PDB file of C-alpha atoms in Angstrom:
ATOM      1  CA  MET Q   5    -122.046   1.345 -85.695  1.00 34.00           C
ATOM      2  CA  THR Q   6    -120.550   4.592 -84.453  1.00 37.00           C
ATOM      3  CA  ALA Q   7    -121.289   8.013 -85.895  1.00 36.00           C
ATOM      4  CA  GLU Q   8    -117.782   8.072 -87.350  1.00 40.00           C
ATOM      5  CA  LYS Q   9    -118.508   4.949 -89.339  1.00 47.00           C
ATOM      6  CA  ASN Q  10    -121.597   6.598 -90.807  1.00 50.00           C
ATOM      7  CA  THR Q  11    -119.796   9.573 -92.318  1.00 65.00           C
ATOM      8  CA  GLY Q  12    -120.627   8.252 -95.784  1.00 71.00           C
ATOM      9  CA  ASN Q  13    -124.288   9.009 -95.113  1.00 84.00           C
ATOM     10  CA  ALA Q  14    -123.851  12.483 -93.672  1.00 91.00           C
ATOM     11  CA  VAL Q  15    -125.145  15.677 -95.267  1.00 96.00           C
ATOM     12  CA  PRO Q  16    -122.158  17.589 -96.734  1.00 95.00           C
ATOM     13  CA  LYS Q  17    -121.062  20.708 -94.894  1.00 94.00           C
ATOM     14  CA  ALA Q  18    -120.575  22.591 -98.156  1.00 95.00           C
ATOM     15  CA  ASN Q  19    -123.414  24.627 -99.663  1.00 95.00           C
ATOM     16  CA  LYS Q  20    -121.962  26.048-102.866  1.00 97.00           C
ATOM     17  CA  LEU Q  21    -122.061  23.881-105.966  1.00 96.00           C
ATOM     18  CA  SER Q  22    -118.419  24.640-106.650  1.00 97.00           C
ATOM     19  CA  ASP Q  23    -117.540  23.157-103.269  1.00 97.00           C
ATOM     20  CA  LEU Q  24    -119.889  20.176-103.590  1.00 98.00           C
ATOM     21  CA  PHE Q  25    -118.377  19.217-106.941  1.00 98.00           C
ATOM     22  CA  SER Q  26    -114.808  19.863-105.817  1.00 98.00           C
ATOM     23  CA  LEU Q  27    -112.608  16.774-105.553  1.00 98.00           C
ATOM     24  CA  LYS Q  28    -109.600  18.502-104.026  1.00 98.00           C
ATOM     25  CA  GLY Q  29    -107.877  16.238-101.534  1.00 98.00           C
ATOM     26  CA  LYS Q  30    -109.593  13.128-102.869  1.00 98.00           C
ATOM     27  CA  VAL Q  31    -108.118  10.054-104.539  1.00 98.00           C
ATOM     28  CA  VAL Q  32    -110.030   8.410-107.376  1.00 98.00           C
ATOM     29  CA  VAL Q  33    -109.235   5.097-109.070  1.00 98.00           C
ATOM     30  CA  VAL Q  34    -110.372   4.613-112.672  1.00 98.00           C
ATOM     31  CA  THR Q  35    -109.952   1.211-114.301  1.00 98.00           C
ATOM     32  CA  GLY Q  36    -109.618   0.860-118.047  1.00 97.00           C
ATOM     33  CA  ALA Q  37    -108.164   4.296-118.775  1.00 97.00           C
ATOM     34  CA  SER Q  38    -105.296   3.643-121.170  1.00 95.00           C
ATOM     35  CA  GLY Q  39    -106.964   4.842-124.375  1.00 93.00           C
ATOM     36  CA  PRO Q  40    -106.645   8.418-125.677  1.00 92.00           C
ATOM     37  CA  ARG Q  41    -110.385   9.115-126.025  1.00 91.00           C
ATOM     38  CA  GLY Q  42    -112.247   6.469-124.077  1.00 95.00           C
ATOM     39  CA  MET Q  43    -114.723   6.760-121.220  1.00 97.00           C
ATOM     40  CA  GLY Q  44    -112.090   5.823-118.652  1.00 97.00           C
ATOM     41  CA  ILE Q  45    -109.646   8.578-119.477  1.00 98.00           C
ATOM     42  CA  GLU Q  46    -112.452  11.130-119.759  1.00 98.00           C
ATOM     43  CA  ALA Q  47    -113.657  10.133-116.297  1.00 98.00           C
ATOM     44  CA  ALA Q  48    -110.088  10.550-115.045  1.00 98.00           C
ATOM     45  CA  ARG Q  49    -109.769  13.934-116.778  1.00 98.00           C
ATOM     46  CA  GLY Q  50    -113.014  15.108-115.217  1.00 98.00           C
ATOM     47  CA  CYS Q  51    -111.926  14.061-111.731  1.00 98.00           C
ATOM     48  CA  ALA Q  52    -108.467  15.601-112.170  1.00 98.00           C
ATOM     49  CA  GLU Q  53    -109.995  18.828-113.459  1.00 98.00           C
ATOM     50  CA  MET Q  54    -111.976  19.044-110.231  1.00 98.00           C
ATOM     51  CA  GLY Q  55    -108.814  18.522-108.170  1.00 98.00           C
ATOM     52  CA  ALA Q  56    -108.605  14.793-107.503  1.00 98.00           C
ATOM     53  CA  ASP Q  57    -105.428  12.755-107.558  1.00 98.00           C
ATOM     54  CA  VAL Q  58    -106.024   9.818-109.892  1.00 98.00           C
ATOM     55  CA  ALA Q  59    -104.841   6.254-110.253  1.00 98.00           C
ATOM     56  CA  ILE Q  60    -105.630   4.685-113.620  1.00 98.00           C
ATOM     57  CA  THR Q  61    -105.260   1.123-114.831  1.00 98.00           C
ATOM     58  CA  TYR Q  62    -104.436  -0.651-118.052  1.00 97.00           C
ATOM     59  CA  ALA Q  63    -104.550  -4.271-119.179  1.00 95.00           C
ATOM     60  CA  SER Q  64    -101.980  -4.256-121.979  1.00 93.00           C
ATOM     61  CA  ARG Q  65    -101.522  -0.676-123.249  1.00 94.00           C
ATOM     62  CA  LYS Q  66     -98.869   0.474-120.794  1.00 96.00           C
ATOM     63  CA  GLU Q  67     -97.548   3.132-123.156  1.00 97.00           C
ATOM     64  CA  GLY Q  68    -101.018   4.644-123.550  1.00 96.00           C
ATOM     65  CA  ALA Q  69    -101.566   4.675-119.796  1.00 97.00           C
ATOM     66  CA  GLU Q  70     -98.216   6.338-119.158  1.00 98.00           C
ATOM     67  CA  LYS Q  71     -99.015   8.970-121.767  1.00 98.00           C
ATOM     68  CA  ASN Q  72    -102.331   9.656-120.046  1.00 98.00           C
ATOM     69  CA  VAL Q  73    -100.599   9.971-116.670  1.00 98.00           C
ATOM     70  CA  ALA Q  74     -98.200  12.540-118.111  1.00 98.00           C
ATOM     71  CA  GLU Q  75    -101.126  14.508-119.542  1.00 98.00           C
ATOM     72  CA  LEU Q  76    -103.113  14.430-116.304  1.00 98.00           C
ATOM     73  CA  THR Q  77    -100.120  15.606-114.293  1.00 98.00           C
ATOM     74  CA  LYS Q  78     -99.180  18.385-116.698  1.00 98.00           C
ATOM     75  CA  GLU Q  79    -102.671  19.606-117.561  1.00 98.00           C
ATOM     76  CA  TYR Q  80    -104.261  19.539-114.119  1.00 98.00           C
ATOM     77  CA  GLY Q  81    -101.340  19.624-111.681  1.00 98.00           C
ATOM     78  CA  VAL Q  82    -102.495  16.563-109.769  1.00 98.00           C
ATOM     79  CA  LYS Q  83    -100.743  13.383-108.729  1.00 98.00           C
ATOM     80  CA  ALA Q  84    -101.377  10.564-111.194  1.00 98.00           C
ATOM     81  CA  LYS Q  85    -100.044   7.046-111.584  1.00 98.00           C
ATOM     82  CA  CYS Q  86    -100.898   4.019-113.704  1.00 98.00           C
ATOM     83  CA  TYR Q  87    -101.076   0.361-112.702  1.00 98.00           C
ATOM     84  CA  ARG Q  88    -101.449  -2.830-114.657  1.00 98.00           C
ATOM     85  CA  LEU Q  89    -104.633  -4.711-113.741  1.00 98.00           C
ATOM     86  CA  GLN Q  90    -105.789  -8.189-114.705  1.00 97.00           C
ATOM     87  CA  ILE Q  91    -109.389  -7.482-113.794  1.00 97.00           C
ATOM     88  CA  ASP Q  92    -110.599 -11.079-114.011  1.00 96.00           C
ATOM     89  CA  ASP Q  93    -108.141 -12.042-111.256  1.00 97.00           C
ATOM     90  CA  PHE Q  94    -109.399 -11.130-107.779  1.00 98.00           C
ATOM     91  CA  SER Q  95    -105.933 -11.279-106.238  1.00 98.00           C
ATOM     92  CA  ASP Q  96    -104.751  -8.718-108.790  1.00 98.00           C
ATOM     93  CA  CYS Q  97    -107.662  -6.439-107.875  1.00 98.00           C
ATOM     94  CA  GLN Q  98    -106.601  -6.731-104.248  1.00 98.00           C
ATOM     95  CA  ARG Q  99    -103.028  -5.914-105.213  1.00 98.00           C
ATOM     96  CA  LEU Q 100    -104.202  -2.813-107.081  1.00 98.00           C
ATOM     97  CA  VAL Q 101    -106.143  -1.505-104.098  1.00 98.00           C
ATOM     98  CA  ASN Q 102    -103.230  -2.156-101.731  1.00 98.00           C
ATOM     99  CA  ASP Q 103    -100.740  -0.494-104.091  1.00 98.00           C
ATOM    100  CA  VAL Q 104    -102.904   2.611-104.547  1.00 98.00           C
ATOM    101  CA  ILE Q 105    -103.417   2.976-100.804  1.00 98.00           C
ATOM    102  CA  LYS Q 106     -99.675   2.601-100.310  1.00 98.00           C
ATOM    103  CA  ASP Q 107     -98.896   5.228-102.966  1.00 98.00           C
ATOM    104  CA  PHE Q 108    -101.738   7.698-102.330  1.00 98.00           C
ATOM    105  CA  GLY Q 109    -102.655   7.028 -98.684  1.00 98.00           C
ATOM    106  CA  LYS Q 110    -106.331   6.271 -99.304  1.00 98.00           C
ATOM    107  CA  ILE Q 111    -109.067   5.738-101.902  1.00 98.00           C
ATOM    108  CA  ASP Q 112    -112.126   7.987-101.840  1.00 98.00           C
ATOM    109  CA  ALA Q 113    -113.806   6.750-105.003  1.00 98.00           C
ATOM    110  CA  PHE Q 114    -113.452   3.855-107.391  1.00 98.00           C
ATOM    111  CA  ILE Q 115    -114.750   3.950-110.972  1.00 98.00           C
ATOM    112  CA  ALA Q 116    -115.022   0.383-112.292  1.00 98.00           C
ATOM    113  CA  ASN Q 117    -114.853   1.124-115.980  1.00 98.00           C
ATOM    114  CA  ALA Q 118    -112.718  -1.630-117.525  1.00 96.00           C
ATOM    115  CA  GLY Q 119    -114.644  -4.013-119.728  1.00 94.00           C
ATOM    116  CA  ALA Q 120    -114.790  -6.137-122.858  1.00 94.00           C
ATOM    117  CA  THR Q 121    -117.169  -6.285-125.816  1.00 93.00           C
ATOM    118  CA  ALA Q 122    -118.757  -9.371-127.364  1.00 94.00           C
ATOM    119  CA  ASN Q 123    -117.941 -10.712-130.802  1.00 92.00           C
ATOM    120  CA  GLY Q 124    -121.175 -12.615-131.380  1.00 94.00           C
ATOM    121  CA  GLY Q 125    -124.318 -14.190-129.989  1.00 96.00           C
ATOM    122  CA  VAL Q 126    -124.769 -17.321-127.884  1.00 96.00           C
ATOM    123  CA  LEU Q 127    -125.046 -19.681-130.837  1.00 96.00           C
ATOM    124  CA  ASP Q 128    -122.378 -18.171-133.062  1.00 95.00           C
ATOM    125  CA  ASP Q 129    -119.746 -17.482-130.428  1.00 94.00           C
ATOM    126  CA  THR Q 130    -117.746 -19.939-128.350  1.00 97.00           C
ATOM    127  CA  LYS Q 131    -118.166 -20.911-124.744  1.00 97.00           C
ATOM    128  CA  GLU Q 132    -114.767 -19.370-124.084  1.00 97.00           C
ATOM    129  CA  GLU Q 133    -115.932 -16.027-125.513  1.00 97.00           C
ATOM    130  CA  TRP Q 134    -118.973 -16.053-123.236  1.00 97.00           C
ATOM    131  CA  ASP Q 135    -116.748 -16.699-120.251  1.00 97.00           C
ATOM    132  CA  ARG Q 136    -114.325 -13.949-121.292  1.00 97.00           C
ATOM    133  CA  VAL Q 137    -116.998 -11.263-121.557  1.00 97.00           C
ATOM    134  CA  VAL Q 138    -118.906 -12.206-118.400  1.00 98.00           C
ATOM    135  CA  GLN Q 139    -115.717 -12.742-116.399  1.00 97.00           C
ATOM    136  CA  THR Q 140    -114.364  -9.344-117.435  1.00 97.00           C
ATOM    137  CA  ASP Q 141    -117.484  -7.191-117.361  1.00 98.00           C
ATOM    138  CA  LEU Q 142    -119.425  -8.725-114.488  1.00 98.00           C
ATOM    139  CA  SER Q 143    -117.071 -10.745-112.302  1.00 98.00           C
ATOM    140  CA  GLY Q 144    -114.235  -8.269-112.776  1.00 98.00           C
ATOM    141  CA  THR Q 145    -116.459  -5.448-111.548  1.00 98.00           C
ATOM    142  CA  ALA Q 146    -117.493  -7.534-108.537  1.00 98.00           C
ATOM    143  CA  TYR Q 147    -113.839  -8.315-107.793  1.00 98.00           C
ATOM    144  CA  CYS Q 148    -113.040  -4.591-107.774  1.00 98.00           C
ATOM    145  CA  ALA Q 149    -115.922  -3.972-105.397  1.00 98.00           C
ATOM    146  CA  LYS Q 150    -114.844  -6.789-103.105  1.00 98.00           C
ATOM    147  CA  ALA Q 151    -111.265  -5.495-103.119  1.00 98.00           C
ATOM    148  CA  VAL Q 152    -112.003  -1.848-102.305  1.00 98.00           C
ATOM    149  CA  GLY Q 153    -115.125  -2.362-100.164  1.00 98.00           C
ATOM    150  CA  PRO Q 154    -113.269  -3.172 -96.921  1.00 98.00           C
ATOM    151  CA  HIS Q 155    -111.276   0.073 -97.263  1.00 98.00           C
ATOM    152  CA  PHE Q 156    -114.486   2.062 -97.674  1.00 98.00           C
ATOM    153  CA  LYS Q 157    -116.006   0.287 -94.693  1.00 98.00           C
ATOM    154  CA  GLU Q 158    -112.954   0.939 -92.535  1.00 98.00           C
ATOM    155  CA  ARG Q 159    -113.009   4.643 -93.423  1.00 98.00           C
ATOM    156  CA  GLY Q 160    -116.784   4.914 -93.160  1.00 97.00           C
ATOM    157  CA  LYS Q 161    -117.156   6.506 -96.582  1.00 97.00           C
ATOM    158  CA  GLY Q 162    -116.572   5.970-100.260  1.00 98.00           C
ATOM    159  CA  SER Q 163    -118.160   6.026-103.689  1.00 98.00           C
ATOM    160  CA  PHE Q 164    -118.148   3.086-106.100  1.00 98.00           C
ATOM    161  CA  VAL Q 165    -119.232   3.836-109.670  1.00 98.00           C
ATOM    162  CA  ILE Q 166    -119.808   1.135-112.281  1.00 98.00           C
ATOM    163  CA  THR Q 167    -119.716   1.725-116.018  1.00 98.00           C
ATOM    164  CA  ALA Q 168    -122.686  -0.340-117.163  1.00 98.00           C
ATOM    165  CA  SER Q 169    -124.412   0.214-120.515  1.00 98.00           C
ATOM    166  CA  MET Q 170    -127.747   0.921-122.139  1.00 98.00           C
ATOM    167  CA  SER Q 171    -127.275  -2.672-123.341  1.00 98.00           C
ATOM    168  CA  GLY Q 172    -128.204  -3.692-119.809  1.00 98.00           C
ATOM    169  CA  HIS Q 173    -131.637  -2.237-120.502  1.00 98.00           C
ATOM    170  CA  ILE Q 174    -132.239  -3.302-124.106  1.00 97.00           C
ATOM    171  CA  ALA Q 175    -131.129  -5.861-126.694  1.00 97.00           C
ATOM    172  CA  ASN Q 176    -129.010  -4.172-129.343  1.00 95.00           C
ATOM    173  CA  TYR Q 177    -129.751  -4.488-133.049  1.00 95.00           C
ATOM    174  CA  PRO Q 178    -128.489  -5.622-135.518  1.00 95.00           C
ATOM    175  CA  GLN Q 179    -125.409  -7.022-133.748  1.00 93.00           C
ATOM    176  CA  GLU Q 180    -125.756 -10.073-131.511  1.00 95.00           C
ATOM    177  CA  GLN Q 181    -124.068  -9.608-128.131  1.00 96.00           C
ATOM    178  CA  THR Q 182    -126.067 -11.486-125.537  1.00 97.00           C
ATOM    179  CA  SER Q 183    -123.089 -12.073-123.245  1.00 97.00           C
ATOM    180  CA  TYR Q 184    -122.346  -8.338-123.073  1.00 97.00           C
ATOM    181  CA  ASN Q 185    -126.008  -7.408-122.549  1.00 98.00           C
ATOM    182  CA  VAL Q 186    -126.367  -9.927-119.739  1.00 98.00           C
ATOM    183  CA  ALA Q 187    -123.136  -8.809-118.073  1.00 98.00           C
ATOM    184  CA  LYS Q 188    -124.112  -5.135-118.180  1.00 98.00           C
ATOM    185  CA  ALA Q 189    -127.612  -5.856-116.882  1.00 98.00           C
ATOM    186  CA  GLY Q 190    -125.861  -7.621-114.019  1.00 98.00           C
ATOM    187  CA  CYS Q 191    -123.690  -4.564-113.433  1.00 98.00           C
ATOM    188  CA  ILE Q 192    -126.759  -2.347-113.116  1.00 98.00           C
ATOM    189  CA  HIS Q 193    -128.314  -4.640-110.549  1.00 98.00           C
ATOM    190  CA  MET Q 194    -124.956  -5.075-108.822  1.00 98.00           C
ATOM    191  CA  ALA Q 195    -124.920  -1.315-108.221  1.00 98.00           C
ATOM    192  CA  ARG Q 196    -128.429  -1.437-106.757  1.00 98.00           C
ATOM    193  CA  SER Q 197    -127.619  -4.435-104.597  1.00 98.00           C
ATOM    194  CA  LEU Q 198    -124.313  -3.050-103.346  1.00 98.00           C
ATOM    195  CA  ALA Q 199    -125.992   0.285-102.579  1.00 98.00           C
ATOM    196  CA  ASN Q 200    -128.157  -1.632-100.147  1.00 98.00           C
ATOM    197  CA  GLU Q 201    -125.365  -3.872 -98.869  1.00 98.00           C
ATOM    198  CA  TRP Q 202    -123.002  -0.946 -98.279  1.00 98.00           C
ATOM    199  CA  ARG Q 203    -125.699   1.451 -97.016  1.00 97.00           C
ATOM    200  CA  GLY Q 204    -123.873   2.141 -93.759  1.00 96.00           C
ATOM    201  CA  PHE Q 205    -120.625   3.388 -95.243  1.00 97.00           C
ATOM    202  CA  ALA Q 206    -120.572   3.962 -99.021  1.00 98.00           C
ATOM    203  CA  ARG Q 207    -122.631   4.922-102.048  1.00 98.00           C
ATOM    204  CA  VAL Q 208    -122.809   2.774-105.191  1.00 98.00           C
ATOM    205  CA  ASN Q 209    -124.189   3.851-108.562  1.00 98.00           C
ATOM    206  CA  SER Q 210    -123.873   3.013-112.236  1.00 98.00           C
ATOM    207  CA  ILE Q 211    -123.727   4.897-115.514  1.00 98.00           C
ATOM    208  CA  SER Q 212    -125.255   3.370-118.653  1.00 98.00           C
ATOM    209  CA  PRO Q 213    -123.771   4.941-121.779  1.00 98.00           C
ATOM    210  CA  GLY Q 214    -125.258   4.424-125.206  1.00 97.00           C
ATOM    211  CA  TYR Q 215    -123.208   4.377-128.389  1.00 97.00           C
ATOM    212  CA  ILE Q 216    -120.091   6.413-127.578  1.00 96.00           C
ATOM    213  CA  ASP Q 217    -117.462   7.260-130.178  1.00 93.00           C
ATOM    214  CA  THR Q 218    -114.280   6.030-128.513  1.00 88.00           C
ATOM    215  CA  GLY Q 219    -112.649   4.630-131.625  1.00 77.00           C
ATOM    216  CA  LEU Q 220    -113.459   1.029-130.734  1.00 68.00           C
ATOM    217  CA  SER Q 221    -116.297   0.909-133.276  1.00 72.00           C
ATOM    218  CA  ASP Q 222    -114.336   2.374-136.176  1.00 73.00           C
ATOM    219  CA  PHE Q 223    -114.204  -1.055-137.828  1.00 75.00           C
ATOM    220  CA  ILE Q 224    -118.032  -1.245-137.986  1.00 84.00           C
ATOM    221  CA  ASP Q 225    -119.323  -0.622-141.509  1.00 89.00           C
ATOM    222  CA  GLN Q 226    -120.945   2.762-142.166  1.00 91.00           C
ATOM    223  CA  LYS Q 227    -124.318   1.199-142.999  1.00 93.00           C
ATOM    224  CA  THR Q 228    -124.565  -0.300-139.507  1.00 93.00           C
ATOM    225  CA  GLN Q 229    -123.404   2.922-137.859  1.00 92.00           C
ATOM    226  CA  ASP Q 230    -126.035   4.845-139.822  1.00 94.00           C
ATOM    227  CA  LEU Q 231    -128.649   2.378-138.589  1.00 96.00           C
ATOM    228  CA  TRP Q 232    -127.537   2.912-135.008  1.00 95.00           C
ATOM    229  CA  ASN Q 233    -127.764   6.681-135.420  1.00 95.00           C
ATOM    230  CA  SER Q 234    -131.257   6.396-136.925  1.00 96.00           C
ATOM    231  CA  MET Q 235    -132.392   4.688-133.708  1.00 97.00           C
ATOM    232  CA  ILE Q 236    -131.009   7.504-131.523  1.00 97.00           C
ATOM    233  CA  PRO Q 237    -133.281  10.569-131.128  1.00 98.00           C
ATOM    234  CA  LEU Q 238    -130.207  12.861-131.131  1.00 98.00           C
ATOM    235  CA  ASN Q 239    -129.124  11.101-134.357  1.00 97.00           C
ATOM    236  CA  ARG Q 240    -125.447  10.698-133.440  1.00 96.00           C
ATOM    237  CA  PRO Q 241    -123.134   8.759-131.148  1.00 96.00           C
ATOM    238  CA  GLY Q 242    -121.998  10.410-127.957  1.00 97.00           C
ATOM    239  CA  ASN Q 243    -118.538  11.774-127.264  1.00 97.00           C
ATOM    240  CA  ALA Q 244    -116.807  10.325-124.209  1.00 97.00           C
ATOM    241  CA  LYS Q 245    -116.358  13.818-122.758  1.00 97.00           C
ATOM    242  CA  GLU Q 246    -120.160  14.036-122.530  1.00 98.00           C
ATOM    243  CA  LEU Q 247    -120.010  11.419-119.758  1.00 98.00           C
ATOM    244  CA  LYS Q 248    -117.380  12.915-117.477  1.00 97.00           C
ATOM    245  CA  GLY Q 249    -119.807  15.264-115.764  1.00 98.00           C
ATOM    246  CA  ALA Q 250    -121.836  12.270-114.589  1.00 98.00           C
ATOM    247  CA  TYR Q 251    -118.755  10.520-113.246  1.00 98.00           C
ATOM    248  CA  VAL Q 252    -117.671  13.658-111.378  1.00 98.00           C
ATOM    249  CA  TYR Q 253    -121.169  14.040-109.958  1.00 98.00           C
ATOM    250  CA  LEU Q 254    -121.250  10.484-108.633  1.00 98.00           C
ATOM    251  CA  VAL Q 255    -117.821  10.590-106.971  1.00 98.00           C
ATOM    252  CA  SER Q 256    -118.340  14.059-105.490  1.00 98.00           C
ATOM    253  CA  ASP Q 257    -120.322  15.337-102.521  1.00 98.00           C
ATOM    254  CA  ALA Q 258    -122.854  16.748-104.970  1.00 98.00           C
ATOM    255  CA  SER Q 259    -124.358  13.244-105.127  1.00 98.00           C
ATOM    256  CA  SER Q 260    -124.396  12.656-101.364  1.00 98.00           C
ATOM    257  CA  TYR Q 261    -128.051  11.532-101.482  1.00 98.00           C
ATOM    258  CA  THR Q 262    -127.668   9.470-104.653  1.00 98.00           C
ATOM    259  CA  THR Q 263    -127.138   5.725-104.280  1.00 98.00           C
ATOM    260  CA  GLY Q 264    -128.489   2.721-106.122  1.00 98.00           C
ATOM    261  CA  ALA Q 265    -129.108   4.883-109.196  1.00 98.00           C
ATOM    262  CA  ASP Q 266    -128.345   4.171-112.844  1.00 98.00           C
ATOM    263  CA  ILE Q 267    -127.766   7.236-115.013  1.00 98.00           C
ATOM    264  CA  VAL Q 268    -128.597   6.493-118.645  1.00 98.00           C
ATOM    265  CA  ILE Q 269    -126.671   8.664-121.114  1.00 98.00           C
ATOM    266  CA  ASP Q 270    -127.664   7.370-124.523  1.00 98.00           C
ATOM    267  CA  GLY Q 271    -128.925  10.272-126.647  1.00 98.00           C
ATOM    268  CA  GLY Q 272    -132.449   9.033-126.015  1.00 98.00           C
ATOM    269  CA  TYR Q 273    -131.987   5.541-127.479  1.00 98.00           C
ATOM    270  CA  THR Q 274    -133.833   3.705-124.695  1.00 97.00           C
ATOM    271  CA  CYS Q 275    -136.789   6.091-124.652  1.00 96.00           C
ATOM    272  CA  ARG Q 276    -138.079   4.686-127.967  1.00 88.00           C
TER     273      ARG Q 276
END
């Protein structure tokens, strides 16, 4: 392998933190970023704020994604575009990567954030529900990696970031969600394994959020939410904007010696 193909492992030339965290001139893809206050859009906002052009994806909420694109363009002055992605279809993941490269010229970082939650445990839920969650959260993430990996390898650099979950470290209570826990545990180990597999040309890491207030849990009764908060040392759910610094870190040169890591951001939940 030539020195050029090892640029992903090189020590950055920059010394100032402002330069190490800068994403000017970079293109970042963020899947699952059509909501107004989710982790995906906050990751995209963080990257755009630091100067990156961003490509975001949606599964069904095209209007929400287009609204987010308009905000990113207006607020941060970067190029932004949205794409529909059927993440459990590998050919669609390939299409996404090809379309982004065609529109933006390259991909410097890919944040695999799109996912699905479980509705029940192994016994109470259907076989189809198990397949849906694992296919979306685990296989879909692998499909994204397989689609963008060759581009990273060709360029000799890249950063792949997986949104995992604290549920990959623990079994949540009182809700039963074995399929989700298993899928997210797989995502954490996928990041470790890919970090080794891609060691010559790209870095791979994961972020494991705890309970984050994105609006998706609004239907959960207050008693259960109070129980969750009582199990968190900081005694509250996180806000999605409290994650964007970690995403920016992992896609920037500030994390040039970080690969195979899982950053747990859970208010202390897993330390008990």
